Short mmCIF file of C-alpha atoms (C1' of nucleotides) and ligand atoms in Angstrom, two decimals:
data_model
loop_
_atom_site.label_atom_id
_atom_site.label_comp_id
_atom_site.label_asym_id
_atom_site.label_seq_id
_atom_site.Cartn_x
_atom_site.Cartn_y
_atom_site.Cartn_z
CA MET L 60 -23.69 65.06 -4.28
CA GLY L 61 -19.98 66.05 -2.36
CA GLU L 62 -18.46 64.10 0.28
CA LEU L 63 -19.49 67.08 2.70
CA LYS L 64 -23.34 66.53 2.74
CA LYS L 65 -22.81 63.05 2.55
CA ASN L 66 -21.03 63.19 5.61
CA PHE L 67 -23.16 64.80 7.21
CA LYS L 68 -26.40 63.22 5.83
CA ALA L 69 -24.96 59.83 7.65
CA TYR L 70 -24.08 62.60 10.48
CA LEU L 71 -27.90 62.68 11.16
CA ALA L 72 -29.19 59.84 9.95
CA ALA L 73 -26.90 57.66 12.80
CA GLN L 74 -28.17 60.65 15.50
CA GLY L 75 -31.60 59.85 14.58
CA LEU L 76 -31.54 63.92 13.37
CA LYS L 77 -33.73 64.69 10.23
CA THR L 78 -33.25 66.56 6.90
CA THR L 79 -34.83 69.10 5.99
CA GLN L 80 -35.41 71.63 4.23
CA GLN L 81 -33.24 74.61 6.09
CA ARG L 82 -30.48 71.49 6.54
CA GLU L 83 -30.75 71.82 3.15
CA VAL L 84 -30.77 75.42 2.18
CA ILE L 85 -28.46 76.36 5.29
CA LEU L 86 -26.10 73.60 4.55
CA ASP L 87 -25.38 74.29 0.64
CA ALA L 88 -25.25 78.41 1.52
CA PHE L 89 -22.72 77.59 3.63
CA LEU L 90 -20.46 75.61 1.84
CA ALA L 91 -21.18 78.01 -0.95
CA SER L 92 -20.22 80.86 1.52
CA PRO L 93 -16.71 82.28 2.10
CA SER L 94 -14.80 81.04 5.32
CA HIS L 95 -14.74 83.22 8.71
CA LEU L 96 -18.33 84.14 8.62
CA SER L 97 -20.01 85.08 12.14
CA THR L 98 -23.12 83.38 12.74
CA GLU L 99 -24.86 87.18 12.25
CA GLU L 100 -22.42 87.14 9.09
CA PHE L 101 -23.29 84.40 7.52
CA TYR L 102 -27.44 83.91 8.57
CA LEU L 103 -28.11 87.97 7.37
CA LYS L 104 -26.39 85.93 3.43
CA ILE L 105 -29.26 83.80 3.34
CA ARG L 106 -31.29 85.55 4.85
CA LYS L 107 -31.76 87.29 1.29
CA LYS L 108 -32.43 84.59 -0.38
CA HIS L 109 -34.71 82.87 2.31
CA PRO L 110 -36.38 85.66 4.05
CA SER L 111 -38.60 82.54 6.20
CA ILE L 112 -35.29 80.93 7.62
CA GLY L 113 -34.92 82.31 11.68
CA TYR L 114 -31.81 82.86 13.07
CA ALA L 115 -32.26 80.25 15.76
CA THR L 116 -32.52 77.72 13.07
CA VAL L 117 -29.46 78.87 11.27
CA TYR L 118 -27.41 78.89 14.81
CA ARG L 119 -28.35 75.77 15.84
CA THR L 120 -27.59 74.31 12.36
CA LEU L 121 -23.95 75.83 12.29
CA LYS L 122 -23.35 74.01 15.75
CA LEU L 123 -24.72 71.19 13.88
CA PHE L 124 -21.69 71.30 10.95
CA SER L 125 -19.84 71.35 13.43
CA GLU L 126 -21.16 68.02 15.65
CA SER L 127 -20.74 65.78 12.56
CA GLY L 128 -17.43 67.70 12.00
CA ILE L 129 -18.05 69.21 8.27
CA ALA L 130 -17.69 71.80 9.68
CA VAL L 131 -14.64 73.93 12.43
CA GLU L 132 -15.85 76.50 15.34
CA ARG L 133 -13.72 79.65 15.30
CA ASN L 134 -12.55 82.83 17.46
CA PHE L 135 -10.52 85.38 15.69
CA GLY L 136 -10.00 87.92 18.94
CA ASP L 137 -13.64 89.64 18.77
CA LYS L 138 -16.70 87.88 20.60
CA GLN L 139 -18.16 86.69 17.58
CA THR L 140 -17.86 82.77 17.22
CA ARG L 141 -16.85 81.97 13.29
CA TYR L 142 -17.29 78.95 10.73
CA GLU L 143 -15.53 77.27 8.21
CA VAL L 144 -15.47 74.49 6.60
CA LEU L 145 -13.52 72.08 6.68
CA SER L 146 -13.07 68.42 5.26
CA ASP L 147 -11.47 64.92 6.53
CA GLU L 148 -8.66 65.15 7.64
CA GLU L 149 -7.31 69.21 6.59
CA HIS L 150 -5.78 71.49 9.45
CA HIS L 151 -4.46 75.68 9.37
CA ASP L 152 -3.70 77.84 11.08
CA HIS L 153 -4.45 82.20 10.67
CA LEU L 154 -2.61 85.25 10.24
CA VAL L 155 -5.17 87.85 11.64
CA CYS L 156 -4.26 91.36 10.71
CA THR L 157 -5.86 93.68 13.08
CA SER L 158 -6.22 96.51 11.17
CA CYS L 159 -7.96 95.67 7.92
CA SER L 160 -9.20 91.90 9.66
CA LYS L 161 -7.85 90.22 7.07
CA ILE L 162 -7.23 86.39 7.31
CA ILE L 163 -4.32 84.65 6.23
CA GLU L 164 -4.58 80.46 6.22
CA PHE L 165 -1.43 78.35 6.57
CA GLU L 166 -0.46 75.29 7.58
CA ASP L 167 3.04 74.31 8.50
CA PRO L 168 3.92 70.45 9.74
CA GLU L 169 6.77 71.55 11.66
CA ILE L 170 5.62 73.84 14.03
CA GLU L 171 2.93 70.84 14.78
CA ARG L 172 5.20 68.52 15.14
CA LEU L 173 7.06 70.34 18.28
CA GLN L 174 3.43 70.96 19.81
CA GLU L 175 2.89 67.46 19.25
CA ASN L 176 6.30 67.32 21.58
CA VAL L 177 5.85 70.09 24.46
CA ALA L 178 2.56 67.58 24.77
CA LEU L 179 4.86 65.18 24.97
CA ARG L 180 7.40 66.45 27.29
CA HIS L 181 4.03 67.10 29.66
CA GLY L 182 2.42 63.84 29.46
CA PHE L 183 -0.46 65.68 27.31
CA LYS L 184 -2.54 64.14 24.30
CA VAL L 185 -3.42 67.15 22.43
CA LEU L 186 -7.28 66.81 20.81
CA ASN L 187 -6.99 69.67 19.55
CA HIS L 188 -5.29 72.89 19.02
CA SER L 189 -5.74 77.22 18.41
CA LEU L 190 -2.75 79.15 16.86
CA GLU L 191 -3.25 82.46 15.89
CA LEU L 192 -0.97 85.29 15.05
CA TYR L 193 -2.25 89.02 15.73
CA GLY L 194 -0.12 91.30 13.15
CA LEU L 195 -0.27 94.09 9.83
CA CYS L 196 -0.47 92.34 7.13
CA ALA L 197 1.55 93.35 3.73
CA ASP L 198 -0.97 95.49 2.76
CA CYS L 199 -1.26 97.64 6.41
CA THR L 200 1.96 97.58 7.36
CA GLY L 201 2.62 100.38 4.83
CA LYS L 202 -0.31 102.85 6.42
CA MET N 204 8.09 97.77 46.54
CA GLY N 205 8.12 95.02 43.41
CA GLU N 206 8.65 95.60 40.27
CA LEU N 207 5.35 95.05 38.66
CA LYS N 208 4.09 97.10 41.82
CA LYS N 209 6.25 100.04 40.19
CA ASN N 210 5.09 99.64 36.70
CA PHE N 211 2.30 100.14 37.52
CA LYS N 212 2.68 103.26 39.66
CA ALA N 213 4.40 105.26 36.76
CA TYR N 214 2.12 104.18 34.07
CA LEU N 215 -0.77 105.48 36.53
CA ALA N 216 1.16 108.29 37.01
CA ALA N 217 1.81 109.45 33.49
CA GLN N 218 -1.44 108.81 32.16
CA GLY N 219 -2.38 111.42 35.14
CA LEU N 220 -4.77 108.41 36.50
CA LYS N 221 -4.92 108.09 40.83
CA THR N 222 -3.16 106.32 43.25
CA THR N 223 -6.30 104.38 44.82
CA GLN N 224 -6.82 102.80 47.74
CA GLN N 225 -9.17 100.12 45.69
CA ARG N 226 -6.12 100.06 43.27
CA GLU N 227 -3.42 99.50 45.44
CA VAL N 228 -6.10 96.88 47.72
CA ILE N 229 -6.32 95.14 43.70
CA LEU N 230 -2.72 94.64 43.02
CA ASP N 231 -1.73 93.43 45.89
CA ALA N 232 -4.89 90.79 45.56
CA PHE N 233 -3.63 89.86 42.08
CA LEU N 234 -0.52 89.73 42.67
CA ALA N 235 -0.75 87.25 45.48
CA SER N 236 -3.29 85.04 43.50
CA PRO N 237 -3.27 82.15 40.97
CA SER N 238 -2.91 82.41 37.41
CA HIS N 239 -6.00 83.00 34.68
CA LEU N 240 -8.73 83.40 36.79
CA SER N 241 -11.27 85.23 35.75
CA THR N 242 -12.84 88.83 36.34
CA GLU N 243 -15.64 86.92 38.78
CA GLU N 244 -13.68 84.11 40.14
CA PHE N 245 -11.44 87.47 41.23
CA TYR N 246 -13.72 89.50 42.28
CA LEU N 247 -14.93 86.96 44.37
CA LYS N 248 -12.32 86.46 45.86
CA ILE N 249 -11.40 90.29 46.98
CA ARG N 250 -14.41 90.49 48.15
CA LYS N 251 -14.24 88.36 50.97
CA LYS N 252 -11.53 90.85 52.34
CA HIS N 253 -12.84 93.65 51.32
CA PRO N 254 -16.92 93.53 50.51
CA SER N 255 -17.06 97.35 49.46
CA ILE N 256 -14.87 96.94 46.26
CA GLY N 257 -17.55 96.82 43.60
CA TYR N 258 -17.69 94.03 40.61
CA ALA N 259 -16.93 97.68 38.41
CA THR N 260 -13.89 98.28 39.70
CA VAL N 261 -12.55 95.53 39.99
CA TYR N 262 -13.24 94.73 35.70
CA ARG N 263 -11.82 98.42 35.76
CA THR N 264 -8.63 97.55 37.59
CA LEU N 265 -7.99 94.07 35.63
CA LYS N 266 -7.98 96.62 32.27
CA LEU N 267 -5.73 98.60 33.18
CA PHE N 268 -3.03 96.15 34.49
CA SER N 269 -3.13 94.89 31.19
CA GLU N 270 -2.92 98.63 29.10
CA SER N 271 -0.05 99.14 31.71
CA GLY N 272 1.29 96.44 30.88
CA ILE N 273 1.63 94.33 33.65
CA ALA N 274 -0.72 92.18 33.69
CA VAL N 275 -1.67 89.66 30.31
CA GLU N 276 -5.72 89.01 28.75
CA ARG N 277 -6.05 85.36 28.05
CA ASN N 278 -8.68 83.27 26.01
CA PHE N 279 -9.33 79.12 26.56
CA GLY N 280 -12.20 78.49 25.20
CA ASP N 281 -14.53 79.24 27.19
CA LYS N 282 -15.90 82.82 27.46
CA GLN N 283 -14.49 84.33 30.23
CA THR N 284 -11.67 86.43 29.80
CA ARG N 285 -8.68 85.60 32.36
CA TYR N 286 -5.91 87.82 33.43
CA GLU N 287 -2.29 87.13 34.35
CA VAL N 288 0.23 88.95 35.70
CA LEU N 289 3.06 88.75 33.06
CA SER N 290 6.59 90.21 33.84
CA ASP N 291 8.85 92.76 31.12
CA GLU N 292 9.85 90.34 28.44
CA GLU N 293 8.38 87.09 29.55
CA HIS N 294 6.46 85.17 27.10
CA HIS N 295 4.56 81.40 27.61
CA ASP N 296 1.85 79.39 25.89
CA HIS N 297 -0.42 77.00 27.59
CA LEU N 298 -1.99 73.64 27.72
CA VAL N 299 -5.44 72.88 28.95
CA CYS N 300 -7.41 69.95 30.46
CA THR N 301 -10.70 69.84 28.84
CA SER N 302 -11.66 67.41 31.56
CA CYS N 303 -10.20 69.06 34.80
CA SER N 304 -9.07 72.21 33.53
CA LYS N 305 -5.59 71.90 34.70
CA ILE N 306 -3.86 75.06 32.94
CA ILE N 307 -0.07 73.90 31.92
CA GLU N 308 2.68 76.81 31.23
CA PHE N 309 5.54 76.68 28.36
CA GLU N 310 7.89 77.98 26.16
CA ASP N 311 9.33 76.52 23.08
CA PRO N 312 11.75 79.15 21.19
CA GLU N 313 12.03 77.11 18.43
CA ILE N 314 7.94 77.40 17.48
CA GLU N 315 8.20 81.41 18.10
CA ARG N 316 10.92 81.14 15.38
CA LEU N 317 8.65 79.37 13.53
CA GLN N 318 6.13 81.76 13.85
CA GLU N 319 8.42 84.50 13.23
CA ASN N 320 9.44 82.94 9.30
CA VAL N 321 5.45 81.77 8.32
CA ALA N 322 4.46 85.43 9.17
CA LEU N 323 8.12 86.26 7.40
CA ARG N 324 7.03 84.35 3.92
CA HIS N 325 2.94 86.74 4.07
CA GLY N 326 4.95 89.81 4.94
CA PHE N 327 2.93 89.92 7.68
CA LYS N 328 3.99 91.39 11.01
CA VAL N 329 3.56 89.70 13.89
CA LEU N 330 2.18 91.99 16.60
CA ASN N 331 1.51 89.44 19.80
CA HIS N 332 -0.32 85.91 19.39
CA SER N 333 -2.38 82.66 20.89
CA LEU N 334 -1.09 79.29 21.07
CA GLU N 335 -3.00 76.57 23.29
CA LEU N 336 -3.01 72.93 23.28
CA TYR N 337 -6.70 71.69 23.66
CA GLY N 338 -6.45 67.80 25.27
CA LEU N 339 -5.89 65.43 28.42
CA CYS N 340 -3.40 65.93 30.85
CA ALA N 341 -1.25 63.64 32.96
CA ASP N 342 -3.94 62.98 35.59
CA CYS N 343 -6.60 62.54 32.78
CA THR N 344 -5.75 60.32 30.16
CA GLY N 345 -6.55 57.66 32.18
CA LYS N 346 -9.65 58.14 33.56
"C1'" DA Y 279 -9.53 123.43 53.16
"C1'" DC Y 280 -10.46 124.19 48.17
"C1'" DT Y 281 -10.96 123.39 43.69
"C1'" DC Y 282 -10.48 120.20 40.17
"C1'" DC Y 283 -11.02 116.00 37.65
"C1'" DA Y 284 -10.46 110.88 37.97
"C1'" DA Y 285 -12.56 106.99 40.49
"C1'" DT Y 286 -15.63 104.24 42.34
"C1'" DG Y 287 -20.64 101.50 43.27
"C1'" DA Y 288 -24.95 100.07 42.15
"C1'" DA Y 289 -28.03 100.04 38.54
"C1'" DA Y 290 -28.54 99.58 33.66
"C1'" DT Y 291 -27.31 98.51 29.27
"C1'" DC Y 292 -24.80 95.75 25.76
"C1'" DG Y 293 -24.86 91.97 22.54
"C1'" DA Y 294 -24.06 87.44 21.37
"C1'" DA Y 295 -25.31 83.06 22.94
"C1'" DT Y 296 -28.94 79.76 23.88
"C1'" DT Y 297 -33.71 78.61 25.10
"C1'" DT Y 298 -37.60 78.25 25.27
"C1'" DC Y 299 -43.05 77.06 23.28
"C1'" DA Y 300 -46.15 76.53 20.39
"C1'" DA Y 301 -46.98 75.05 15.65
"C1'" DA Y 302 -45.58 73.04 11.85
"C1'" DG Y 303 -42.64 69.04 9.30
"C1'" DT Y 304 -40.25 64.74 8.93
"C1'" DA Y 305 -39.83 59.65 9.13
"C1'" DT Y 306 -42.51 56.17 9.88
"C1'" DC Y 307 -45.35 52.34 9.88
"C1'" DA Y 308 -50.35 50.25 9.81
"C1'" DT U 159 -52.33 57.32 2.78
"C1'" DG U 160 -53.77 58.85 7.06
"C1'" DA U 161 -52.51 58.07 12.04
"C1'" DT U 162 -48.42 58.35 15.37
"C1'" DA U 163 -44.55 60.27 17.31
"C1'" DC U 164 -40.33 62.45 17.63
"C1'" DT U 165 -38.08 66.41 16.21
"C1'" DT U 166 -37.39 71.12 14.31
"C1'" DT U 167 -38.70 75.81 13.22
"C1'" DG U 168 -39.80 80.71 13.83
"C1'" DA U 169 -40.26 83.83 17.40
"C1'" DA U 170 -39.86 85.69 22.19
"C1'" DA U 171 -37.58 85.26 25.98
"C1'" DT U 172 -33.87 84.73 28.75
"C1'" DT U 173 -28.91 83.96 30.15
"C1'" DC U 174 -24.56 86.31 30.78
"C1'" DG U 175 -19.78 88.02 30.25
"C1'" DA U 176 -18.21 92.50 28.75
"C1'" DT U 177 -19.35 97.30 29.60
"C1'" DT U 178 -21.13 101.71 30.20
"C1'" DT U 179 -24.32 105.60 32.44
"C1'" DC U 180 -24.22 108.58 36.61
"C1'" DA U 181 -24.33 111.11 41.46
"C1'" DT U 182 -21.51 110.71 44.45
"C1'" DT U 183 -17.03 110.37 46.65
"C1'" DG U 184 -11.93 110.58 47.12
"C1'" DG U 185 -7.13 112.28 45.22
"C1'" DA U 186 -3.41 115.23 45.30
"C1'" DG U 187 -2.13 120.07 44.02
"C1'" DT U 188 -2.25 125.03 45.78
MN1 MN P 33 -9.96 79.24 8.03
MN1 MN P 34 -0.21 82.04 31.31
ZN1 ZN P 35 -4.57 93.87 6.69
ZN1 ZN P 36 -6.78 66.89 33.46
#
DNA sequence: ACTCCAATGAAATCGAATTTCAAAGTATCA
DNA sequence: TGATACTTTGAAATTCGATTTCATTGGAGT
């Protein structure tokens, strides 16, 4: 069993929560899906193979993923919350194309370091951050 | 008359829109208010002195401010849209305390430069960006 | 003052997020 | 394995900020 699945099950056990068939199905589907899907998009996807699973369950389970630490919520300007898998110590930020909605991930340790510096200068302890660059991707620049 | 008021009036004129009493009142109140208020918070504030002004008008006028370029919309994790005055070429990002909701503004040209580099590496043209550091402010670190 | 649109306020609507609740499932233990 | 004690689930209802509708009122040029 994958690391993430183990972590999630451990979280459930630790919280006195239960392993259910729905949670198993939703977790497998989540791990196999493209990143940055909204709750609605993900629900529609799951529904095809598992029509009996309700939207509320998908919604609640995605939140659980986030609480357990195996996923993170994202917001890219539109009003919808999006989710993506996140292994332990990874972290990345995003370029978001305002024309075609393409999302490009990037990591930049130097930016992260400078963010810490900013925080230090203000006696601030950073717990998490959000950095998105909005604009036109290479494909859309010419249009 | 202040630069911002001039700019806004120029925008109205250019768009064939009208200067109304409500817009005058709302603009003055906006310029005199603390930054980062949500639409609702700002409306409640205005309402005290001008009970006849409706929420819809405040909502629409804040959007107008944003379209005209004298203000910007912000989102700090909670679901509410917040507004703040923004003079011409200024730009800043935010530290947001997740404990007391305090908001600290900062500018870091080096971070901005690195962001441009990231974009360049991906053939991406940045039109705007969003950077918030969430965590505990100096006051809340000890609690 | 007349006329043409734009603006306004109240209420309705929208859409995503979140909650409610009765029915069903899971884990534990006798 | 069957009873017990909760937890989970699905459908529907609700919440809440954002946005729109629409009848009426208000600018501004003529
Ligand atoms: Mn990502
Ligand atoms: Mn600010
Ligand atoms: Zn694109
Ligand atoms: Zn604080």
